[in-house]
PDB file of C-alpha atoms in Angstrom:
ATOM      1  CA  MET A 623     -21.682  25.580   9.043  1.00  0.00           C
ATOM      2  CA  LEU A 624     -19.176  24.170   6.524  1.00  0.00           C
ATOM      3  CA  ARG A 625     -17.023  21.197   6.125  1.00  0.00           C
ATOM      4  CA  LEU A 626     -13.254  21.811   6.105  1.00  0.00           C
ATOM      5  CA  CYS A 627     -11.878  18.911   4.061  1.00  0.00           C
ATOM      6  CA  SER A 628      -8.358  19.306   5.483  1.00  0.00           C
ATOM      7  CA  THR A 629      -6.549  18.158   8.661  1.00  0.00           C
ATOM      8  CA  SER A 630      -4.428  21.366   8.804  1.00  0.00           C
ATOM      9  CA  GLN A 631      -4.335  22.995  12.145  1.00  0.00           C
ATOM     10  CA  SER A 632      -3.312  26.275  10.478  1.00  0.00           C
ATOM     11  CA  ARG A 633      -6.558  26.258   8.464  1.00  0.00           C
ATOM     12  CA  LYS A 634      -8.594  25.213  11.481  1.00  0.00           C
ATOM     13  CA  GLN A 635      -7.076  28.278  13.443  1.00  0.00           C
ATOM     14  CA  ILE A 636      -7.946  30.711  10.586  1.00  0.00           C
ATOM     15  CA  LEU A 637     -11.524  29.694  10.542  1.00  0.00           C
ATOM     16  CA  GLU A 638     -11.782  29.697  14.320  1.00  0.00           C
ATOM     17  CA  GLN A 639     -10.252  33.275  14.421  1.00  0.00           C
ATOM     18  CA  HIS A 640     -12.938  34.430  11.869  1.00  0.00           C
ATOM     19  CA  LYS A 641     -15.706  32.651  14.049  1.00  0.00           C
ATOM     20  CA  ILE A 642     -16.723  30.467  11.066  1.00  0.00           C
ATOM     21  CA  PRO A 643     -18.537  27.355  12.205  1.00  0.00           C
ATOM     22  CA  PHE A 644     -17.196  24.274  10.739  1.00  0.00           C
ATOM     23  CA  ILE A 645     -16.388  20.619  11.017  1.00  0.00           C
ATOM     24  CA  GLN A 646     -13.049  19.241  10.049  1.00  0.00           C
ATOM     25  CA  CYS A 647     -12.388  16.016   8.228  1.00  0.00           C
ATOM     26  CA  ASP A 648     -10.075  14.391   5.745  1.00  0.00           C
ATOM     27  CA  ASN A 649     -10.922  13.908   2.139  1.00  0.00           C
ATOM     28  CA  GLY A 650      -9.034  10.733   1.524  1.00  0.00           C
ATOM     29  CA  PHE A 651      -7.215  11.962  -1.662  1.00  0.00           C
ATOM     30  CA  ASP A 652      -3.649  10.683  -2.216  1.00  0.00           C
ATOM     31  CA  GLU A 653      -1.598  13.448  -3.633  1.00  0.00           C
ATOM     32  CA  GLU A 654       1.277  11.035  -4.173  1.00  0.00           C
ATOM     33  CA  GLN A 655      -0.580   9.766  -7.319  1.00  0.00           C
ATOM     34  CA  LEU A 656      -0.040  13.052  -9.080  1.00  0.00           C
ATOM     35  CA  PRO A 657       3.099  12.768 -11.418  1.00  0.00           C
ATOM     36  CA  LEU A 658       3.373  16.633 -11.486  1.00  0.00           C
ATOM     37  CA  CYS A 659       6.342  18.755 -10.480  1.00  0.00           C
ATOM     38  CA  GLU A 660       5.352  22.119 -11.588  1.00  0.00           C
ATOM     39  CA  PRO A 661       4.186  23.970  -8.475  1.00  0.00           C
ATOM     40  CA  ARG A 662       1.133  26.026  -9.819  1.00  0.00           C
ATOM     41  CA  ASN A 663      -0.121  22.883 -11.753  1.00  0.00           C
ATOM     42  CA  PHE A 664       0.327  20.583  -8.912  1.00  0.00           C
ATOM     43  CA  VAL A 665      -1.576  22.638  -6.358  1.00  0.00           C
ATOM     44  CA  TYR A 666      -4.378  23.156  -8.817  1.00  0.00           C
ATOM     45  CA  GLN A 667      -4.685  19.452  -9.807  1.00  0.00           C
ATOM     46  CA  ALA A 668      -4.391  18.294  -6.160  1.00  0.00           C
ATOM     47  CA  THR A 669      -7.182  20.684  -5.179  1.00  0.00           C
ATOM     48  CA  LEU A 670      -9.425  19.427  -8.061  1.00  0.00           C
ATOM     49  CA  GLY A 671      -8.464  15.769  -6.855  1.00  0.00           C
ATOM     50  CA  LYS A 672      -9.391  16.518  -3.265  1.00  0.00           C
ATOM     51  CA  HIS A 673     -12.599  18.141  -4.215  1.00  0.00           C
ATOM     52  CA  LYS A 674     -13.660  15.308  -6.303  1.00  0.00           C
ATOM     53  CA  SER A 675     -13.002  12.889  -3.490  1.00  0.00           C
ATOM     54  CA  ALA A 676     -14.744  14.971  -0.917  1.00  0.00           C
ATOM     55  CA  LEU A 677     -17.812  15.490  -3.082  1.00  0.00           C
ATOM     56  CA  LYS A 678     -18.028  11.741  -3.537  1.00  0.00           C
ATOM     57  CA  GLN A 679     -17.535  10.970   0.173  1.00  0.00           C
ATOM     58  CA  TYR A 680     -19.575  13.861   1.789  1.00  0.00           C
ATOM     59  CA  GLY A 681     -21.958  15.258  -0.935  1.00  0.00           C
ATOM     60  CA  LEU A 682     -23.085  18.849  -0.590  1.00  0.00           C
ATOM     61  CA  GLU A 683     -25.120  18.432   2.787  1.00  0.00           C
ATOM     62  CA  LEU A 684     -22.749  21.014   4.107  1.00  0.00           C
ATOM     63  CA  PRO A 685     -20.764  23.409   2.008  1.00  0.00           C
ATOM     64  CA  LEU A 686     -17.390  21.941   1.190  1.00  0.00           C
ATOM     65  CA  LEU A 687     -14.114  23.859   1.643  1.00  0.00           C
ATOM     66  CA  VAL A 688     -11.170  21.973   0.006  1.00  0.00           C
ATOM     67  CA  VAL A 689      -7.626  23.422   0.098  1.00  0.00           C
ATOM     68  CA  ASP A 690      -4.079  22.592  -0.917  1.00  0.00           C
ATOM     69  CA  SER A 691      -0.891  24.559  -0.493  1.00  0.00           C
ATOM     70  CA  VAL A 692       2.536  24.118  -1.952  1.00  0.00           C
ATOM     71  CA  ILE A 693       5.923  26.037  -1.966  1.00  0.00           C
ATOM     72  CA  ASP A 694       7.620  27.332  -5.125  1.00  0.00           C
ATOM     73  CA  CYS A 695      11.245  27.792  -4.379  1.00  0.00           C
ATOM     74  CA  GLY A 696      13.118  28.884  -7.437  1.00  0.00           C
ATOM     75  CA  GLU A 697      10.505  27.098  -9.589  1.00  0.00           C
ATOM     76  CA  VAL A 698      11.117  23.802  -7.624  1.00  0.00           C
ATOM     77  CA  LEU A 699       7.959  22.188  -5.970  1.00  0.00           C
ATOM     78  CA  GLN A 700       8.374  21.667  -2.216  1.00  0.00           C
ATOM     79  CA  ARG A 701       5.500  19.805  -0.518  1.00  0.00           C
ATOM     80  CA  LYS A 702       5.319  18.307   3.025  1.00  0.00           C
ATOM     81  CA  ALA A 703       8.724  17.078   4.088  1.00  0.00           C
ATOM     82  CA  LYS A 704       8.743  13.289   4.485  1.00  0.00           C
ATOM     83  CA  ASN A 705      11.519  13.463   7.131  1.00  0.00           C
ATOM     84  CA  GLU A 706      13.943  15.807   8.917  1.00  0.00           C
ATOM     85  CA  GLU A 707      16.533  15.413   6.149  1.00  0.00           C
ATOM     86  CA  GLN A 708      14.209  16.542   3.549  1.00  0.00           C
ATOM     87  CA  ALA A 709      13.039  19.399   5.817  1.00  0.00           C
ATOM     88  CA  ARG A 710      16.559  20.534   6.230  1.00  0.00           C
ATOM     89  CA  ALA A 711      17.100  20.533   2.395  1.00  0.00           C
ATOM     90  CA  PHE A 712      13.947  22.616   1.903  1.00  0.00           C
ATOM     91  CA  LEU A 713      14.980  25.025   4.648  1.00  0.00           C
ATOM     92  CA  GLU A 714      18.484  25.391   3.361  1.00  0.00           C
ATOM     93  CA  SER A 715      17.234  26.095  -0.125  1.00  0.00           C
ATOM     94  CA  GLN A 716      14.973  28.964   1.253  1.00  0.00           C
ATOM     95  CA  SER A 717      17.551  30.701   3.317  1.00  0.00           C
ATOM     96  CA  GLY A 718      18.317  34.169   2.049  1.00  0.00           C
ATOM     97  CA  LYS A 719      16.048  33.412  -0.963  1.00  0.00           C
ATOM     98  CA  THR A 720      12.563  34.296  -2.327  1.00  0.00           C
ATOM     99  CA  LEU A 721       9.768  31.691  -2.330  1.00  0.00           C
ATOM    100  CA  LYS A 722       6.081  31.710  -3.227  1.00  0.00           C
ATOM    101  CA  ILE A 723       3.428  30.033  -1.253  1.00  0.00           C
ATOM    102  CA  LEU A 724       0.550  28.936  -3.549  1.00  0.00           C
ATOM    103  CA  THR A 725      -2.889  28.035  -2.120  1.00  0.00           C
ATOM    104  CA  CYS A 726      -5.643  26.696  -4.113  1.00  0.00           C
ATOM    105  CA  ALA A 727      -9.110  26.288  -2.665  1.00  0.00           C
ATOM    106  CA  ILE A 728     -12.574  25.381  -3.621  1.00  0.00           C
ATOM    107  CA  LEU A 729     -15.758  26.488  -1.752  1.00  0.00           C
ATOM    108  CA  HIS A 730     -18.796  24.328  -3.023  1.00  0.00           C
ATOM    109  CA  CYS A 731     -22.299  24.389  -2.003  1.00  0.00           C
ATOM    110  CA  GLU A 732     -25.585  23.913  -3.620  1.00  0.00           C
ATOM    111  CA  LYS A 733     -25.803  27.492  -4.603  1.00  0.00           C
ATOM    112  CA  PHE A 734     -22.369  27.895  -6.158  1.00  0.00           C
ATOM    113  CA  PHE A 735     -18.876  26.683  -6.899  1.00  0.00           C
ATOM    114  CA  TYR A 736     -16.036  29.133  -6.170  1.00  0.00           C
ATOM    115  CA  MET A 737     -12.262  28.441  -6.689  1.00  0.00           C
ATOM    116  CA  ASP A 738      -9.245  30.615  -5.762  1.00  0.00           C
ATOM    117  CA  LEU A 739      -5.603  30.271  -6.526  1.00  0.00           C
ATOM    118  CA  SER A 740      -3.618  32.702  -4.469  1.00  0.00           C
ATOM    119  CA  GLN A 741       0.083  33.401  -3.971  1.00  0.00           C
ATOM    120  CA  THR A 742       2.179  35.047  -1.266  1.00  0.00           C
ATOM    121  CA  CYS A 743       5.759  35.827  -1.953  1.00  0.00           C
ATOM    122  CA  PHE A 744       8.467  36.050   0.781  1.00  0.00           C
ATOM    123  CA  GLU A 745      11.986  37.183   0.489  1.00  0.00           C
ATOM    124  CA  PHE A 746      13.921  35.834   3.472  1.00  0.00           C
ATOM    125  CA  LEU A 747      17.118  36.867   5.151  1.00  0.00           C
ATOM    126  CA  PRO A 748      19.590  34.032   5.662  1.00  0.00           C
ATOM    127  CA  PHE A 749      18.575  31.547   8.443  1.00  0.00           C
ATOM    128  CA  THR A 750      21.080  31.115  11.445  1.00  0.00           C
ATOM    129  CA  GLN A 751      22.283  27.605  11.810  1.00  0.00           C
ATOM    130  CA  LYS A 752      21.281  27.608  15.474  1.00  0.00           C
ATOM    131  CA  ASP A 753      17.673  28.714  14.692  1.00  0.00           C
ATOM    132  CA  LEU A 754      17.376  26.210  11.864  1.00  0.00           C
ATOM    133  CA  GLU A 755      18.550  23.314  14.101  1.00  0.00           C
ATOM    134  CA  SER A 756      16.224  24.302  16.906  1.00  0.00           C
ATOM    135  CA  TYR A 757      13.334  24.483  14.404  1.00  0.00           C
ATOM    136  CA  LEU A 758      14.103  21.022  13.036  1.00  0.00           C
ATOM    137  CA  GLN A 759      14.386  19.490  16.447  1.00  0.00           C
ATOM    138  CA  SER A 760      11.090  21.097  17.514  1.00  0.00           C
ATOM    139  CA  GLY A 761       9.195  19.100  14.824  1.00  0.00           C
ATOM    140  CA  LEU A 762       7.001  22.160  14.053  1.00  0.00           C
ATOM    141  CA  TRP A 763       7.991  21.734  10.308  1.00  0.00           C
ATOM    142  CA  ALA A 764       6.107  18.495  10.010  1.00  0.00           C
ATOM    143  CA  ASN A 765       2.850  18.684   7.934  1.00  0.00           C
ATOM    144  CA  LYS A 766       3.797  22.050   6.484  1.00  0.00           C
ATOM    145  CA  ALA A 767       4.419  22.579   2.814  1.00  0.00           C
ATOM    146  CA  GLY A 768       8.170  23.168   2.248  1.00  0.00           C
ATOM    147  CA  ALA A 769       8.502  23.056   6.176  1.00  0.00           C
ATOM    148  CA  VAL A 770       7.417  26.704   5.979  1.00  0.00           C
ATOM    149  CA  MET A 771       5.971  28.218   9.169  1.00  0.00           C
ATOM    150  CA  VAL A 772       5.530  31.972   8.531  1.00  0.00           C
ATOM    151  CA  GLU A 773       3.697  32.427  11.859  1.00  0.00           C
ATOM    152  CA  GLY A 774       6.729  30.759  13.654  1.00  0.00           C
ATOM    153  CA  PHE A 775      10.226  30.002  12.477  1.00  0.00           C
ATOM    154  CA  HIS A 776      10.106  31.939   9.225  1.00  0.00           C
ATOM    155  CA  GLN A 777       8.633  35.012  10.712  1.00  0.00           C
ATOM    156  CA  ASN A 778      11.867  36.338  12.161  1.00  0.00           C
ATOM    157  CA  TYR A 779      13.547  36.151   8.757  1.00  0.00           C
ATOM    158  CA  ILE A 780      10.952  37.928   6.529  1.00  0.00           C
ATOM    159  CA  LYS A 781      12.707  40.691   4.591  1.00  0.00           C
ATOM    160  CA  ARG A 782       9.766  41.356   2.357  1.00  0.00           C
ATOM    161  CA  GLN A 783       6.209  39.969   2.012  1.00  0.00           C
ATOM    162  CA  ILE A 784       3.847  40.420  -1.009  1.00  0.00           C
ATOM    163  CA  GLY A 785       0.476  38.877  -0.360  1.00  0.00           C
ATOM    164  CA  THR A 786      -1.584  37.811   2.739  1.00  0.00           C
ATOM    165  CA  THR A 787      -0.356  35.964   5.693  1.00  0.00           C
ATOM    166  CA  SER A 788      -3.565  33.868   5.802  1.00  0.00           C
ATOM    167  CA  ASN A 789      -2.654  32.519   2.279  1.00  0.00           C
ATOM    168  CA  ALA A 790       0.752  31.762   3.452  1.00  0.00           C
ATOM    169  CA  MET A 791      -0.729  29.837   6.390  1.00  0.00           C
ATOM    170  CA  GLY A 792      -2.887  27.755   4.066  1.00  0.00           C
ATOM    171  CA  LEU A 793      -6.166  29.432   3.457  1.00  0.00           C
ATOM    172  CA  HIS A 794      -6.657  32.867   1.687  1.00  0.00           C
ATOM    173  CA  ILE A 795      -9.696  33.587   3.932  1.00  0.00           C
ATOM    174  CA  GLU A 796     -10.181  37.174   2.641  1.00  0.00           C
ATOM    175  CA  SER A 797     -11.199  35.791  -0.771  1.00  0.00           C
ATOM    176  CA  PHE A 798     -13.768  33.467   0.779  1.00  0.00           C
ATOM    177  CA  LEU A 799     -15.531  35.695   3.317  1.00  0.00           C
ATOM    178  CA  PRO A 800     -18.066  37.351   1.029  1.00  0.00           C
ATOM    179  CA  PHE A 801     -19.062  33.790  -0.351  1.00  0.00           C
ATOM    180  CA  LEU A 802     -19.245  32.202   3.091  1.00  0.00           C
ATOM    181  CA  ARG A 803     -22.275  34.495   3.966  1.00  0.00           C
ATOM    182  CA  ILE A 804     -23.964  33.221   0.720  1.00  0.00           C
ATOM    183  CA  ALA A 805     -23.177  29.517   1.475  1.00  0.00           C
ATOM    184  CA  LYS A 806     -25.104  29.462   4.665  1.00  0.00           C
TER     185      LYS A 806
END
């Protein structure tokens, strides 16, 4: 059993698919306080901040899994869109372009501390206006870094992918599986 310190439905789904027992909770860390705009630095510092908050709040009674993901689109940081207008701007900047999904995660238990920073690159075909409007109206972009949903809207536009889909969905589970056996 581990403690997933994230409210992400995608991360929850990944753990469930791998039959990993967990409880899900928030860690209470406010990413807005980070005055960083370089994507790799932001995701790293946000994960460290979330870890510190989770460790203080929950301790190590259960192994902690703390995760953050961001989008690097042309070296511009894209986090969760605050509204539909921002989601539209993110999506328009991604159409026909290449972006990187950066996911940083920490697995911490009494036996060890493991940190992973992974990247998945996507080259996209141009989005159709009809599909873009439908996606925006659906609201499925909410709570997704850069409004990216590779298992949904973006899937039909992938021209090329380098890296794992699990990382793109917010948790590079392949890097953690060997350590989860030890964490029990």
